[in-house]
Coordinates of N, CA and C in Angstrom, one line a residue:
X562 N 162.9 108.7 103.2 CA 162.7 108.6 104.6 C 162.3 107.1 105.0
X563 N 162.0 106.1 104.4 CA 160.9 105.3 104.1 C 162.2 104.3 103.4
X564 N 161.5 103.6 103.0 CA 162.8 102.4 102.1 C 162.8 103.2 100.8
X565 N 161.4 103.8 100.1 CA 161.8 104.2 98.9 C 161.9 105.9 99.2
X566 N 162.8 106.3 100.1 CA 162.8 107.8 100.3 C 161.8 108.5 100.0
X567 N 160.3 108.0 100.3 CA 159.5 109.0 100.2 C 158.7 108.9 101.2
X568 N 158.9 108.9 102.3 CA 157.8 108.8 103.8 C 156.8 109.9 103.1
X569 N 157.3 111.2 103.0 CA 156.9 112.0 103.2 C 156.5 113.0 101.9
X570 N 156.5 112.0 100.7 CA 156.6 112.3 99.8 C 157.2 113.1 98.9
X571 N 158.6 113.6 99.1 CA 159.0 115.0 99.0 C 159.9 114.5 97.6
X572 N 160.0 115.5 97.1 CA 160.8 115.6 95.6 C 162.0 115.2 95.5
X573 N 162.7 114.5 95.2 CA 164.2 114.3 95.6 C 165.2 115.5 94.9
X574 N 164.5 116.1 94.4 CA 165.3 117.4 93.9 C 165.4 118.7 94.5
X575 N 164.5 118.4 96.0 CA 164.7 119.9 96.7 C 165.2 119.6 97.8
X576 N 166.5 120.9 98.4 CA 166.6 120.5 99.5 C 165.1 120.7 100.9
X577 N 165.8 119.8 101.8 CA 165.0 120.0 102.9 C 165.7 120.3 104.1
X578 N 164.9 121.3 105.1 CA 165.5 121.7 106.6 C 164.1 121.2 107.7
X579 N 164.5 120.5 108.2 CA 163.7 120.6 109.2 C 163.7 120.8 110.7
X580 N 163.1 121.0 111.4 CA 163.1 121.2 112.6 C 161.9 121.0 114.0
X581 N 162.1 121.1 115.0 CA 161.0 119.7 116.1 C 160.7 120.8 117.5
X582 N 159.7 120.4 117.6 CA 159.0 121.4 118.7 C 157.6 121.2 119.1
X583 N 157.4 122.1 120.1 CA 155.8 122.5 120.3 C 155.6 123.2 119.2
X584 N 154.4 123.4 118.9 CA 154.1 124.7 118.1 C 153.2 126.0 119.5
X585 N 154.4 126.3 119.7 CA 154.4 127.4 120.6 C 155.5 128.1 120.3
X586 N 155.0 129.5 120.8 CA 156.1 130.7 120.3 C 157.3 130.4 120.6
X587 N 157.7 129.9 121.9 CA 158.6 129.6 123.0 C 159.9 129.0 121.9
X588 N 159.0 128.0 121.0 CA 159.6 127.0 119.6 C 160.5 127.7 119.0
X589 N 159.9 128.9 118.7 CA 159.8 129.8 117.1 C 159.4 129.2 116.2
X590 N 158.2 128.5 116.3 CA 157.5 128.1 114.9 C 157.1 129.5 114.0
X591 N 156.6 130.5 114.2 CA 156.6 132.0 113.1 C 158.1 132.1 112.6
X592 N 159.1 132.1 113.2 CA 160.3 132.4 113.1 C 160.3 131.0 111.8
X593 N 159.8 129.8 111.7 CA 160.2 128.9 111.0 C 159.7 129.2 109.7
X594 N 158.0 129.5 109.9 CA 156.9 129.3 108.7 C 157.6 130.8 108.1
X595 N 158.1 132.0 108.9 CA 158.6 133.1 108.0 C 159.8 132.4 106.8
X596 N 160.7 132.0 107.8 CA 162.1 131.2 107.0 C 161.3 130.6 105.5
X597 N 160.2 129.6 105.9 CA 159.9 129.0 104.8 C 159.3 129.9 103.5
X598 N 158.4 131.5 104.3 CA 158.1 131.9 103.1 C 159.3 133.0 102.2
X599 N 160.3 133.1 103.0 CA 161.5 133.4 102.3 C 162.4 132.6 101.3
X600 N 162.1 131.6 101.5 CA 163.1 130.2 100.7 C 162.3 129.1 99.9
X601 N 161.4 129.9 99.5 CA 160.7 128.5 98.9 C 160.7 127.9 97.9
X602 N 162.3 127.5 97.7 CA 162.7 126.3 97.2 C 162.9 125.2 97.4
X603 N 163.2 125.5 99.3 CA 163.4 124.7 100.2 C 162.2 124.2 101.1
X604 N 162.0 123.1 101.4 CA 160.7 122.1 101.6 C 161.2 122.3 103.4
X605 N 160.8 122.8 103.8 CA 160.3 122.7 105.4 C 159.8 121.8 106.1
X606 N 160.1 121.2 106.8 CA 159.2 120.0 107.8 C 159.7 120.1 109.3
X607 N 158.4 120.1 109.5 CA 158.2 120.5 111.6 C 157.7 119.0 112.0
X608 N 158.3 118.5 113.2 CA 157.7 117.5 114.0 C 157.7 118.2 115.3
X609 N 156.4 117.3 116.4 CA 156.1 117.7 117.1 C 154.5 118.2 116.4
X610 N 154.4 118.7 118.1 CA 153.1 119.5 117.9 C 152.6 119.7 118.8
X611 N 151.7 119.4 119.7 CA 151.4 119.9 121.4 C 149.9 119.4 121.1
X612 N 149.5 119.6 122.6 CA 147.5 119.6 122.8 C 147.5 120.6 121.7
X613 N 146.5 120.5 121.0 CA 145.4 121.6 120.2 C 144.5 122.0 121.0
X614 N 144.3 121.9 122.5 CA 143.3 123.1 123.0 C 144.4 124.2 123.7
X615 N 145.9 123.9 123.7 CA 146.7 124.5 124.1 C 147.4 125.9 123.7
X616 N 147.4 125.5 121.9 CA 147.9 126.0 121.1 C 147.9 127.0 120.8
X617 N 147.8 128.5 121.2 CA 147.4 129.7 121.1 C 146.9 130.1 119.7
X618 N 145.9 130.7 119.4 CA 145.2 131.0 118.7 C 146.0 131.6 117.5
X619 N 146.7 132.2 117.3 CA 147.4 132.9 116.3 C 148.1 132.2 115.7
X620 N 148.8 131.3 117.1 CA 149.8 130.0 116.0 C 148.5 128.9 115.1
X621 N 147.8 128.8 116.1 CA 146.5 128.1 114.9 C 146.5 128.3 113.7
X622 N 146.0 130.1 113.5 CA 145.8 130.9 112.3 C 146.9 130.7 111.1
X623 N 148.7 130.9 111.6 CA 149.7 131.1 111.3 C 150.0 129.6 110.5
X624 N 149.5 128.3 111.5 CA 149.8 126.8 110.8 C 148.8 126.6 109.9
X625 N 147.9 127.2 110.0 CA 146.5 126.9 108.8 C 146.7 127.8 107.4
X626 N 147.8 128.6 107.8 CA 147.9 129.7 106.4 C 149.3 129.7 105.7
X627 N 150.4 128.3 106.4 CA 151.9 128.0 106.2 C 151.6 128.3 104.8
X628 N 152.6 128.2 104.1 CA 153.3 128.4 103.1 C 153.2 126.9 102.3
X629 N 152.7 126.9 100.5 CA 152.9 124.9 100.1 C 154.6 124.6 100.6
X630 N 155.3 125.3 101.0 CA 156.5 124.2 101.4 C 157.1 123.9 102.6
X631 N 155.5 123.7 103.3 CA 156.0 123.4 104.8 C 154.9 122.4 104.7
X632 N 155.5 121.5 105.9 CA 154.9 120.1 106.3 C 155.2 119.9 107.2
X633 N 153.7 119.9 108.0 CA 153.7 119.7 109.6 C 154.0 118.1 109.9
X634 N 154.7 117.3 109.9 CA 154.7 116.2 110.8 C 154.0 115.5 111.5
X635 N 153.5 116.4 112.3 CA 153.5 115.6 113.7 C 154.2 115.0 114.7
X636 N 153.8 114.2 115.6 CA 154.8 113.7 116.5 C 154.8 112.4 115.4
X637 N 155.8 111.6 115.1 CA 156.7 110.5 114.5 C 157.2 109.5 115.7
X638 N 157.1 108.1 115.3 CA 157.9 107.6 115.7 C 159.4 107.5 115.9
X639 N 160.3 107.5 117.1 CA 161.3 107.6 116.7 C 162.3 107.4 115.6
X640 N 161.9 106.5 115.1 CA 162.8 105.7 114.1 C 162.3 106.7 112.5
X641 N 161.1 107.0 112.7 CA 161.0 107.6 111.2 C 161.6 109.0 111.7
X642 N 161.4 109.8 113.2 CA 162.0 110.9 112.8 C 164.0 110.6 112.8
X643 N 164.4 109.7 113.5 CA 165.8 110.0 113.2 C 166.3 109.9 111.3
X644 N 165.4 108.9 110.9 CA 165.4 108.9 109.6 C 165.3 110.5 109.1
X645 N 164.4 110.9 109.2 CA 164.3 112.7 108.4 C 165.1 113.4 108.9
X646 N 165.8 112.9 110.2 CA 167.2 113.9 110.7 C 168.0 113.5 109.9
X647 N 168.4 111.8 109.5 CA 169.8 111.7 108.5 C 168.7 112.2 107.1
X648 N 168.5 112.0 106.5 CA 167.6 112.2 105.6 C 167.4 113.7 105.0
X649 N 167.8 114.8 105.9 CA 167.2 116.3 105.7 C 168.8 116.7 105.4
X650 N 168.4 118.0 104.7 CA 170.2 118.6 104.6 C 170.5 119.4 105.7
X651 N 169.3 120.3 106.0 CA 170.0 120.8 107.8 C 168.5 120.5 108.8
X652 N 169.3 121.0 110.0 CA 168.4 121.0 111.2 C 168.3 122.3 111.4
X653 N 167.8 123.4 111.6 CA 167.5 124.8 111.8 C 166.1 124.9 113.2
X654 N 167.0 125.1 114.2 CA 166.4 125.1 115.7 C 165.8 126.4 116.2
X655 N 165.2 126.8 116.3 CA 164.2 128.4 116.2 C 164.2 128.5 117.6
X656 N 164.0 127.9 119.0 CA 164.1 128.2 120.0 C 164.6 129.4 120.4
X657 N 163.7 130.2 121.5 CA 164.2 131.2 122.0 C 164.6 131.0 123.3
X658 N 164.3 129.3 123.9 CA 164.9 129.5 125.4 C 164.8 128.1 125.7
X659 N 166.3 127.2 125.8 CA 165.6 125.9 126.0 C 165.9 125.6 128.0
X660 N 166.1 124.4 128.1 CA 167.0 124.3 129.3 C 168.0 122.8 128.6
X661 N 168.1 122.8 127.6 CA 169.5 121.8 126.4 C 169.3 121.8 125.3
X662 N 168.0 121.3 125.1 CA 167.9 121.2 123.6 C 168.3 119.6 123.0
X663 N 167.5 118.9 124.0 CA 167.8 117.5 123.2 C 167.6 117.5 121.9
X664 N 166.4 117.8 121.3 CA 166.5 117.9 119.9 C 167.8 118.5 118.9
X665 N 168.4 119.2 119.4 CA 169.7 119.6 118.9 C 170.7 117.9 118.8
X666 N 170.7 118.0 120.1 CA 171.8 116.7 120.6 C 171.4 115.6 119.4
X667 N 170.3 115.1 119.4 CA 169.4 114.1 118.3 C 170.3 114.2 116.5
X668 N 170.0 115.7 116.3 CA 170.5 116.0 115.0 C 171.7 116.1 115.1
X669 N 172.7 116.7 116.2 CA 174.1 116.5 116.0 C 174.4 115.0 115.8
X670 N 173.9 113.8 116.5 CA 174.1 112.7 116.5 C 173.6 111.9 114.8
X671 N 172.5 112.7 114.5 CA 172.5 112.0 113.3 C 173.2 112.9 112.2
X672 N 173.9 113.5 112.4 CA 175.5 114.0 111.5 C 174.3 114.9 110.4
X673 N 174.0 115.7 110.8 CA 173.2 116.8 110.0 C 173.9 118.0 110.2
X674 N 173.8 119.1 109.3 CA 173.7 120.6 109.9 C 173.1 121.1 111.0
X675 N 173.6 122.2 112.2 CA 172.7 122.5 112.7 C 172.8 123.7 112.7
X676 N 171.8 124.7 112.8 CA 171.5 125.9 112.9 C 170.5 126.0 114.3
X677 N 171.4 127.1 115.3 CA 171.0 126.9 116.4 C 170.7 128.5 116.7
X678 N 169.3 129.0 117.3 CA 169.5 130.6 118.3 C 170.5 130.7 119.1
X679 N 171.1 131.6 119.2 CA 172.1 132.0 119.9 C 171.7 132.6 120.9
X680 N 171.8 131.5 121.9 CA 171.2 131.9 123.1 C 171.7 131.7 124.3
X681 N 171.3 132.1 125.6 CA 172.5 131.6 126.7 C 172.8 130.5 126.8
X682 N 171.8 129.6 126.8 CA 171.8 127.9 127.1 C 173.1 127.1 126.3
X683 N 173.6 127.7 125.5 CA 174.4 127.2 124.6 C 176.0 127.4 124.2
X684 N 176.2 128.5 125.3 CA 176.9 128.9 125.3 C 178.1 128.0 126.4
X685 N 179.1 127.9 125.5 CA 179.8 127.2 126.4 C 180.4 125.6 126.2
X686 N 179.3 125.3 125.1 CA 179.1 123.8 124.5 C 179.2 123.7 123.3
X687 N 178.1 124.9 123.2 CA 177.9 124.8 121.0 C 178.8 125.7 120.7
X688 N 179.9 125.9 120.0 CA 180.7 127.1 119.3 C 180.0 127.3 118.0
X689 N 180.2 128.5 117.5 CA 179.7 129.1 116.5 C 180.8 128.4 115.2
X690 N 180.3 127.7 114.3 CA 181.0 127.4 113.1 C 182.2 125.9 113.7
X691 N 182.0 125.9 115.0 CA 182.9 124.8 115.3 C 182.0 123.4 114.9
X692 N 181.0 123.3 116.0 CA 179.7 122.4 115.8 C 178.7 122.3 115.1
X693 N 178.1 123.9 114.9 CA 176.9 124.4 115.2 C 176.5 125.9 114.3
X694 N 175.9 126.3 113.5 CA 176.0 127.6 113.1 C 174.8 128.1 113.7
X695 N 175.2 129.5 114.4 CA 174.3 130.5 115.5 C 173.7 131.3 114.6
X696 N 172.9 131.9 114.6 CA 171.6 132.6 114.1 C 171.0 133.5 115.3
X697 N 171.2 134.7 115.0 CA 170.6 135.7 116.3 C 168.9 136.3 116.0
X698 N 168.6 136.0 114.3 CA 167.3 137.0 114.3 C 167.0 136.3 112.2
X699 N 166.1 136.2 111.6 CA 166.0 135.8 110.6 C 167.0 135.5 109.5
X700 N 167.2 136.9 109.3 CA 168.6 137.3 108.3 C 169.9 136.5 108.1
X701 N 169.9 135.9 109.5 CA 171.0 135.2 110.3 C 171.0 134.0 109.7
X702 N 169.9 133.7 110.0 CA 169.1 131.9 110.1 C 169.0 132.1 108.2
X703 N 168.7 133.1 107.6 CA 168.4 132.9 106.3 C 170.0 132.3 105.3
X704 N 170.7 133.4 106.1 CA 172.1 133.2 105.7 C 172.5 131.9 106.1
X705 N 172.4 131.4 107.2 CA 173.1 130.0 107.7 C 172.6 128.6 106.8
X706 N 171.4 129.0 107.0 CA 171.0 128.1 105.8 C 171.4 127.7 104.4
X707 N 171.7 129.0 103.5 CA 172.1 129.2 102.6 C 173.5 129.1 102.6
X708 N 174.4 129.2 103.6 CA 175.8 128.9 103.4 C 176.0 127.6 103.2
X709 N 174.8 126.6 104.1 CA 175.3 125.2 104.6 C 174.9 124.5 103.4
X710 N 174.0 125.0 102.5 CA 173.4 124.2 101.3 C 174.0 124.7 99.9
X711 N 174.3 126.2 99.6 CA 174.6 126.1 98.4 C 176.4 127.0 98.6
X712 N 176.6 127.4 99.7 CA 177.3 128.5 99.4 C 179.0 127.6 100.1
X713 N 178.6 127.0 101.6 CA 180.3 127.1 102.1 C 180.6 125.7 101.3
X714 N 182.2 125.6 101.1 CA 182.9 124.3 101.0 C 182.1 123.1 101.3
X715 N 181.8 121.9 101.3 CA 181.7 120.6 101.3 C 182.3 119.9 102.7
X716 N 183.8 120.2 102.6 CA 184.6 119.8 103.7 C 184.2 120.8 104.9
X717 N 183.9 121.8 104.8 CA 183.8 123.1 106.0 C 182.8 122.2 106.4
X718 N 181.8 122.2 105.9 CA 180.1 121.7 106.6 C 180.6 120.5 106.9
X719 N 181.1 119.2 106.5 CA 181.6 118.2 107.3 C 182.5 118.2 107.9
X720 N 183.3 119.0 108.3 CA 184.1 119.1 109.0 C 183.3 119.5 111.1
X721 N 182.4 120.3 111.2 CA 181.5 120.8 111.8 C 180.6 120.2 112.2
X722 N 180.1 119.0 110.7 CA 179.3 117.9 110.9 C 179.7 116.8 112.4
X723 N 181.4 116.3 111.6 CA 181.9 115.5 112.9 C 182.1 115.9 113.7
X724 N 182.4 117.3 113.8 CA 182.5 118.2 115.5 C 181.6 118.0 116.3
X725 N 180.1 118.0 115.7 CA 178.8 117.9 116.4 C 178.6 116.4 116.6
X726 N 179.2 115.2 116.0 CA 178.6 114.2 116.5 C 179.6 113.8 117.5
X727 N 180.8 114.2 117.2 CA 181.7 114.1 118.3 C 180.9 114.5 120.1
X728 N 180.7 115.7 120.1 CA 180.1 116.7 121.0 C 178.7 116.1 121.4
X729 N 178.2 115.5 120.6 CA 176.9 114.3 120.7 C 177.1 113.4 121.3
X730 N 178.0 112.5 121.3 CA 178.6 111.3 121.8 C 179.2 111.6 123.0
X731 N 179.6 112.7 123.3 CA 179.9 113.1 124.8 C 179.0 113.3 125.7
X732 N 177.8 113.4 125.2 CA 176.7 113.7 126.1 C 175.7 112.6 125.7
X733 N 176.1 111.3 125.4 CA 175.3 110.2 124.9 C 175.1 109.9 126.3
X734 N 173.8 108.8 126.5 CA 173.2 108.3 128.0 C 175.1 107.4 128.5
X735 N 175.5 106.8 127.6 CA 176.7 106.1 127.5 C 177.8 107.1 128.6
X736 N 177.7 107.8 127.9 CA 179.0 108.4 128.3 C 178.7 109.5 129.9
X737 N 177.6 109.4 129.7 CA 177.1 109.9 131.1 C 176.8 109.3 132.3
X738 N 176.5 108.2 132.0 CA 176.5 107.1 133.0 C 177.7 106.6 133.3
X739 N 178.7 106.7 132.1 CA 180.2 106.4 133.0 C 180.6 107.6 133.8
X740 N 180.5 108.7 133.3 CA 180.7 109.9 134.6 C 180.4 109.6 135.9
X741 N 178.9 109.4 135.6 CA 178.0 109.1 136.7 C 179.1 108.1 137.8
X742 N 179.3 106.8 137.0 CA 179.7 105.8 137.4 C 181.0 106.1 138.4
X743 N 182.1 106.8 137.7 CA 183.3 107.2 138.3 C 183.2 108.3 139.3
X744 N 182.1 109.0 138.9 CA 182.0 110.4 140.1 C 181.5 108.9 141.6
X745 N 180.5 108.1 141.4 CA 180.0 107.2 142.5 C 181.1 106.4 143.1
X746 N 182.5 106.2 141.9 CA 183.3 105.1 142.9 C 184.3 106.1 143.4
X747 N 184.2 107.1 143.4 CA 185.2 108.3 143.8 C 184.5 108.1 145.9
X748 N 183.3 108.5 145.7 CA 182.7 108.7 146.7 C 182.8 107.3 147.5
X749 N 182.6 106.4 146.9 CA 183.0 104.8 147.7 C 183.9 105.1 148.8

């Protein structure tokens, strides 16, 4: 993550998924810390994090009793988190309700796996297995994980990889400001 790939000190022999939020339910950080105590072979890391007088009580309880293969972050500079996005083998997004999901957009751009809730917000943009692999409830998210790291083809996962950065770069500030720009000279 770091010049000598170890920001964060992590093994170079395990994969890693990470994922970015409040630690609020809203996140699915339980939805995450469960994932991690199902797979723990796999190194978990969360950025983000919120006020701590905010933080409801149980998610407190729930981050103080994680699992050894989760690693809270914190908020990161940007530069070290886009690093742990190219740097991680997937992005796995726990959200139960966004209104986009920049952090999605972030990880498609840094050409990672994503594993996304299947939720309304998304519909319409993210296709299932085109961009993006959907996850409705754990079992989902356990499998999607598992396909993207040990199980599907090589070319499948990159293949889905460039679909998402493609679908990233359409919604770059770039490419939206030229919309912007031609929708304003329409109106001229």
């Amino acid at each position: 993550m770091d010049d000598s790939g170890y920001f964060f000190h992590l093994p170079v022999d395990k994969k890693v998924v990470i994922s970015a939020g409040h630690l609020i339910h809203r996140k699915g950080i339980e939805d995450f810390l469960e994932m991690a105590k199902r797979m723990p072979d796999i190194i978990f890391l969360w950025f983000g994090g919120g006020n701590n007088a905010l933080i409801p009580a149980e998610i407190k309880k729930a981050v103080a009793e994680k699992p050894e293969n989760v690693i809270f972050a914190g908020f990161q500079p940007s530069g070290i988190l886009r690093d742990a996005y190219c740097g991680a083998d997937a992005f796995a997004f726990f959200s139960y309700e966004e209104t986009e999901g920049i952090v999605v957009l972030e990880a498609l751009s840094c050409e990672i796996p994503v594993i996304v809730r299947d939720i309304p917000v998304y519909e319409g943009w993210l296709t299932d297995g085109e961009q993006v692999r959907k996850a409705s409830n754990l079992d989902s998210y356990e499998q999607a994980v598992r396909d993207i790291l040990y199980e599907e083809p090589l070319e499948k996962v990159r293949r889905r990889i460039r679909a998402g950065r493609a679908l990233a770069e359409e919604h770059s500030m770039r490419a939206t400001g030229e919309k912007l720009y031609q929708i304003e000279q329409k109106l001229l």
